[in-house]
Short mmCIF file of C-alpha atoms in Angstrom, two decimals:
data_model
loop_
_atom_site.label_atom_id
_atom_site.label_comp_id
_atom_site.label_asym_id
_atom_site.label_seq_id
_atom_site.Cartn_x
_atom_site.Cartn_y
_atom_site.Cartn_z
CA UNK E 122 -70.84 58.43 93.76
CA UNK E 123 -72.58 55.26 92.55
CA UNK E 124 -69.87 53.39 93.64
CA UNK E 125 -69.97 54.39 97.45
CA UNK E 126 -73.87 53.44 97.16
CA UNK E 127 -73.42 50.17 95.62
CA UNK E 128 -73.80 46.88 97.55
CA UNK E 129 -73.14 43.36 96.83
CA UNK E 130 -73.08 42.00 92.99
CA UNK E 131 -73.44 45.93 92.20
CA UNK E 132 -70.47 46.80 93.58
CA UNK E 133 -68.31 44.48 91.13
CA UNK E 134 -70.48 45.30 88.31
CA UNK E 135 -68.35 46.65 85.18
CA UNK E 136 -69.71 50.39 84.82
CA UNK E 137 -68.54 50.25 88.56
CA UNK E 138 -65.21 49.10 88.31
CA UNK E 139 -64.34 50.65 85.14
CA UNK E 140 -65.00 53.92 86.93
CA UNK E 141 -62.82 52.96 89.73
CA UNK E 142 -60.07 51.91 87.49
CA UNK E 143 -60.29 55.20 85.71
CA UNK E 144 -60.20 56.83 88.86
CA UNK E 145 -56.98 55.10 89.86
CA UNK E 146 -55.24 54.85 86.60
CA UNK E 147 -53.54 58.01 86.15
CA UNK E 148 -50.35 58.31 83.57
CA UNK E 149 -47.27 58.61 86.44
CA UNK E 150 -48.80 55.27 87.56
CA UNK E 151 -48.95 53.68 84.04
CA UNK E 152 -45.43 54.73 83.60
CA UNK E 153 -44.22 52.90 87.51
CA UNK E 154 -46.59 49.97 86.16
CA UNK E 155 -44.13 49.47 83.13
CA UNK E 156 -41.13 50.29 84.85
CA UNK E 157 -42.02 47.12 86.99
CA UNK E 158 -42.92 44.84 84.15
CA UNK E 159 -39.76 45.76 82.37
CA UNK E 160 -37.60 45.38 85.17
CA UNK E 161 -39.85 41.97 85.79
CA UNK E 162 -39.17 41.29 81.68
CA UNK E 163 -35.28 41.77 82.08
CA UNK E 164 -34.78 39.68 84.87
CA UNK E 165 -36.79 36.88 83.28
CA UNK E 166 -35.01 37.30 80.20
CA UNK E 167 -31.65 36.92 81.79
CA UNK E 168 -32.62 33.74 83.48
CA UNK E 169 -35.61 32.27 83.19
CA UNK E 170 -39.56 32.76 83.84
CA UNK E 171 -38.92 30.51 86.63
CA UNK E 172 -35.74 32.33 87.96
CA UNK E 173 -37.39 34.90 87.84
CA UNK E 174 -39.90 34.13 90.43
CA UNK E 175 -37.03 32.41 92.65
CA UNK E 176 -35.42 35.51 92.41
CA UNK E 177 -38.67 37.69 93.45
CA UNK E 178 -39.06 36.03 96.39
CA UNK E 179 -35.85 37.64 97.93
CA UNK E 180 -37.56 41.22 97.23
CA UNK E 181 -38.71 43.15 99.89
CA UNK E 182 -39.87 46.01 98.00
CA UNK E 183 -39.94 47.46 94.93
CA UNK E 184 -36.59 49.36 95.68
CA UNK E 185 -34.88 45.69 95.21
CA UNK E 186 -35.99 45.18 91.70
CA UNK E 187 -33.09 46.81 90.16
CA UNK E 188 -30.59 45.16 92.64
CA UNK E 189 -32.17 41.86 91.80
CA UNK E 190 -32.55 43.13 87.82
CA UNK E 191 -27.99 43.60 87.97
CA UNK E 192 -27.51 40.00 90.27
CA UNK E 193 -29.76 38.45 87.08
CA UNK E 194 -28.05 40.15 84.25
CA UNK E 195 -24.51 39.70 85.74
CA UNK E 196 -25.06 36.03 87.23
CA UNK E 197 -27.61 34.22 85.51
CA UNK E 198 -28.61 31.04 86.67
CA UNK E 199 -26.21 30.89 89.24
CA UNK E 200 -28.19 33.80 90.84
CA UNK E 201 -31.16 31.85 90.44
CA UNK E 202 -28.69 28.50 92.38
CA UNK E 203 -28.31 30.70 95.02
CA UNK E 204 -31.86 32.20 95.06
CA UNK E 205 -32.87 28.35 95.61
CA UNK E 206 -30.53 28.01 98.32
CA UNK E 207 -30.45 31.09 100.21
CA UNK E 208 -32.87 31.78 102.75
CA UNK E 209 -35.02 34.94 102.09
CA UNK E 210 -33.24 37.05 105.22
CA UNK E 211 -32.22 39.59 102.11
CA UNK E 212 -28.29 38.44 101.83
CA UNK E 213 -28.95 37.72 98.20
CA UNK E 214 -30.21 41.22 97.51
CA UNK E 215 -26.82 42.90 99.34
CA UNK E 216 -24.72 40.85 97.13
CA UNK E 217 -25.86 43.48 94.32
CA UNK E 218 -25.27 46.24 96.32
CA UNK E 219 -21.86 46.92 94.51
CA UNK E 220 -20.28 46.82 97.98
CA UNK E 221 -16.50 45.57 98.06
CA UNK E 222 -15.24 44.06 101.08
CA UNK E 223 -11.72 43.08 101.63
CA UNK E 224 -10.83 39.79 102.30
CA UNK E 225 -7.69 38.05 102.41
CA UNK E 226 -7.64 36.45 99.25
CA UNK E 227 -8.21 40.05 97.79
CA UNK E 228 -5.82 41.44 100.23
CA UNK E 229 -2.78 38.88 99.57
CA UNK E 230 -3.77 39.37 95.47
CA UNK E 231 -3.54 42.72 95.35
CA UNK E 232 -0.08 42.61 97.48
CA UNK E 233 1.40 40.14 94.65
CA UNK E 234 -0.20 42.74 92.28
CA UNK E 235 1.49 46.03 93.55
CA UNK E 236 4.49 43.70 94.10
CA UNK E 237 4.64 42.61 90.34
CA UNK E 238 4.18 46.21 88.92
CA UNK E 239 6.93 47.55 91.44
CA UNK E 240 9.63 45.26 90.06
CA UNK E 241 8.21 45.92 86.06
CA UNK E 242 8.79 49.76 87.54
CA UNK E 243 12.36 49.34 88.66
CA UNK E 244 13.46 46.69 85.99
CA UNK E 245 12.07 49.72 83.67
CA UNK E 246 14.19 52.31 85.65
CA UNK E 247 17.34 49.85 85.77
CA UNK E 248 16.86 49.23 81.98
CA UNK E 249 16.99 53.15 81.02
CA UNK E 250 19.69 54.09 83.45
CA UNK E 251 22.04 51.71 81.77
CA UNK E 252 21.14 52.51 78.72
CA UNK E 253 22.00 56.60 79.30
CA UNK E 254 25.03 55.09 80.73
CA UNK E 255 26.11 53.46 77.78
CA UNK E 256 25.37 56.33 75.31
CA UNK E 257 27.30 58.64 77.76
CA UNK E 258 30.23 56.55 77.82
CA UNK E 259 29.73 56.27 74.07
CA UNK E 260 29.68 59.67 73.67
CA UNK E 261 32.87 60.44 75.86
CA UNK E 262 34.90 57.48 73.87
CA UNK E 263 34.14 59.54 70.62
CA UNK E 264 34.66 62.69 71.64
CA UNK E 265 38.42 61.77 73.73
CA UNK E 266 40.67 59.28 71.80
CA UNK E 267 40.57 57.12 68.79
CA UNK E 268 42.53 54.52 70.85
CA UNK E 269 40.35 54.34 73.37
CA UNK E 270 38.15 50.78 73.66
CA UNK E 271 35.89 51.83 76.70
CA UNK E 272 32.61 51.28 74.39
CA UNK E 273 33.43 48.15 72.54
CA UNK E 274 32.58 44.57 73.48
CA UNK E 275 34.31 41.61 74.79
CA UNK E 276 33.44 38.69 73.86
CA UNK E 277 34.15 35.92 76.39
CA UNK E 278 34.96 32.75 75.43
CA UNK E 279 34.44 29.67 77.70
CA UNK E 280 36.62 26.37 77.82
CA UNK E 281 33.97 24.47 79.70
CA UNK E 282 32.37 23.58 76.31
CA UNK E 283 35.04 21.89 75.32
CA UNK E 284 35.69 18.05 75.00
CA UNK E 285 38.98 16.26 74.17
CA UNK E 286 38.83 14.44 71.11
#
């Protein structure tokens, strides 16, 4: 209780605020402490020490750290462009949010998409009906008459290619 009685330079005094700090410093809050300064360290390693900071001043709270931590890792220094840019309203931090709205460029992409694997379905499907067709008619020219042609090939021949002499 020497610290509740102490009064001006006493009250800064080391034996006083080592006993506050001891007070304070328990191990749950050493353990949030280096949460923090790793999350800090990551973020500053993806970018820069100076990104960094551009990029802490679009925090609100701690609760934004790991937002701002996945915006650094997955952007880089164009995270730190738009920090720059961006007034701190907290649009930069709901761009990490993982949030995917549709637009129309998405929208008309993943029409051309669906479009794309619809025809690879049905050229698929075309591909393997004609081919049971062609080993059942196979099979029905073996099994009927030798004389029969119904599975062979013609070959056509075209007179367009050729030129008088």
């Amino acid at each position: 209780m020497q610290r509740a009685r102490a009064e001006g330079a006493a009250a800064g005094s080391f034996a006083n605020a080592s006993a506050a700090f001891g007070e304070i410093a328990t191990p749950e809050r050493a353990a949030a402490a280096r949460a923090f300064l790793e999350q800090l360290g990551a973020i500053s390693a993806a970018t820069s020490p100076s990104g960094a900071a551009a990029l802490l001043t679009h925090a609100t709270s701690l609760r934004d750290l790991p937002r701002l931590e996945l915006l650094a890792q997955a952007a880089g220094d164009r995270a730190v462009a738009a920090a720059k840019r961006l007034p701190r309203d907290g649009r930069l931090v709901e761009a990490a949010r993982g949030q995917l709205t549709m637009t129309q460029d998405l929208m008309a992409t993943l029409i051309i998409a669906g479009a794309a694997l619809l025809g690879l379905v049905l050229i698929v499907l075309l591909k393997g009906v004609q081919t049971a067709l062609g080993a059942w008619r196979r099979l029905r020219a073996d099994s009927e008459d030798e004389h029969d042609y119904a599975g062979g090939q013609l070959i056509e021949i075209s007179t367009n290619n050729w030129r008088p002499l």
